PDB file of C-alpha atoms in Angstrom:
ATOM      1  CA  MET A   1     -31.894  35.002 186.280  1.00 60.00           C
ATOM      2  CA  THR A   2     -30.904  31.916 184.311  1.00 81.00           C
ATOM      3  CA  SER A   3     -29.389  30.391 187.424  1.00 89.00           C
ATOM      4  CA  PHE A   4     -32.571  30.943 189.395  1.00 89.00           C
ATOM      5  CA  THR A   5     -34.726  29.464 186.640  1.00 91.00           C
ATOM      6  CA  ASN A   6     -32.440  26.464 186.378  1.00 92.00           C
ATOM      7  CA  MET A   7     -32.629  25.845 190.124  1.00 94.00           C
ATOM      8  CA  SER A   8     -36.402  26.198 190.089  1.00 95.00           C
ATOM      9  CA  PHE A   9     -36.691  23.741 187.209  1.00 95.00           C
ATOM     10  CA  LEU A  10     -34.425  21.252 188.957  1.00 96.00           C
ATOM     11  CA  PHE A  11     -36.379  21.584 192.175  1.00 96.00           C
ATOM     12  CA  LEU A  12     -39.638  21.023 190.325  1.00 96.00           C
ATOM     13  CA  LEU A  13     -38.260  17.981 188.545  1.00 96.00           C
ATOM     14  CA  LYS A  14     -37.027  16.484 191.792  1.00 96.00           C
ATOM     15  CA  TYR A  15     -40.365  17.183 193.440  1.00 96.00           C
ATOM     16  CA  ILE A  16     -42.231  15.475 190.598  1.00 96.00           C
ATOM     17  CA  ILE A  17     -39.914  12.466 190.755  1.00 95.00           C
ATOM     18  CA  PHE A  18     -40.435  12.186 194.500  1.00 93.00           C
ATOM     19  CA  GLU A  19     -44.179  12.435 194.041  1.00 89.00           C
ATOM     20  CA  VAL A  20     -44.143   9.716 191.382  1.00 87.00           C
ATOM     21  CA  GLU A  21     -42.145   7.401 193.656  1.00 71.00           C
TER      22      GLU A  21
END
């Protein structure tokens, strides 16, 4: 579960960064 949450968080962060750029 922790692994999945971590991946989701990372994906979200990357998505946000890409959106900001």
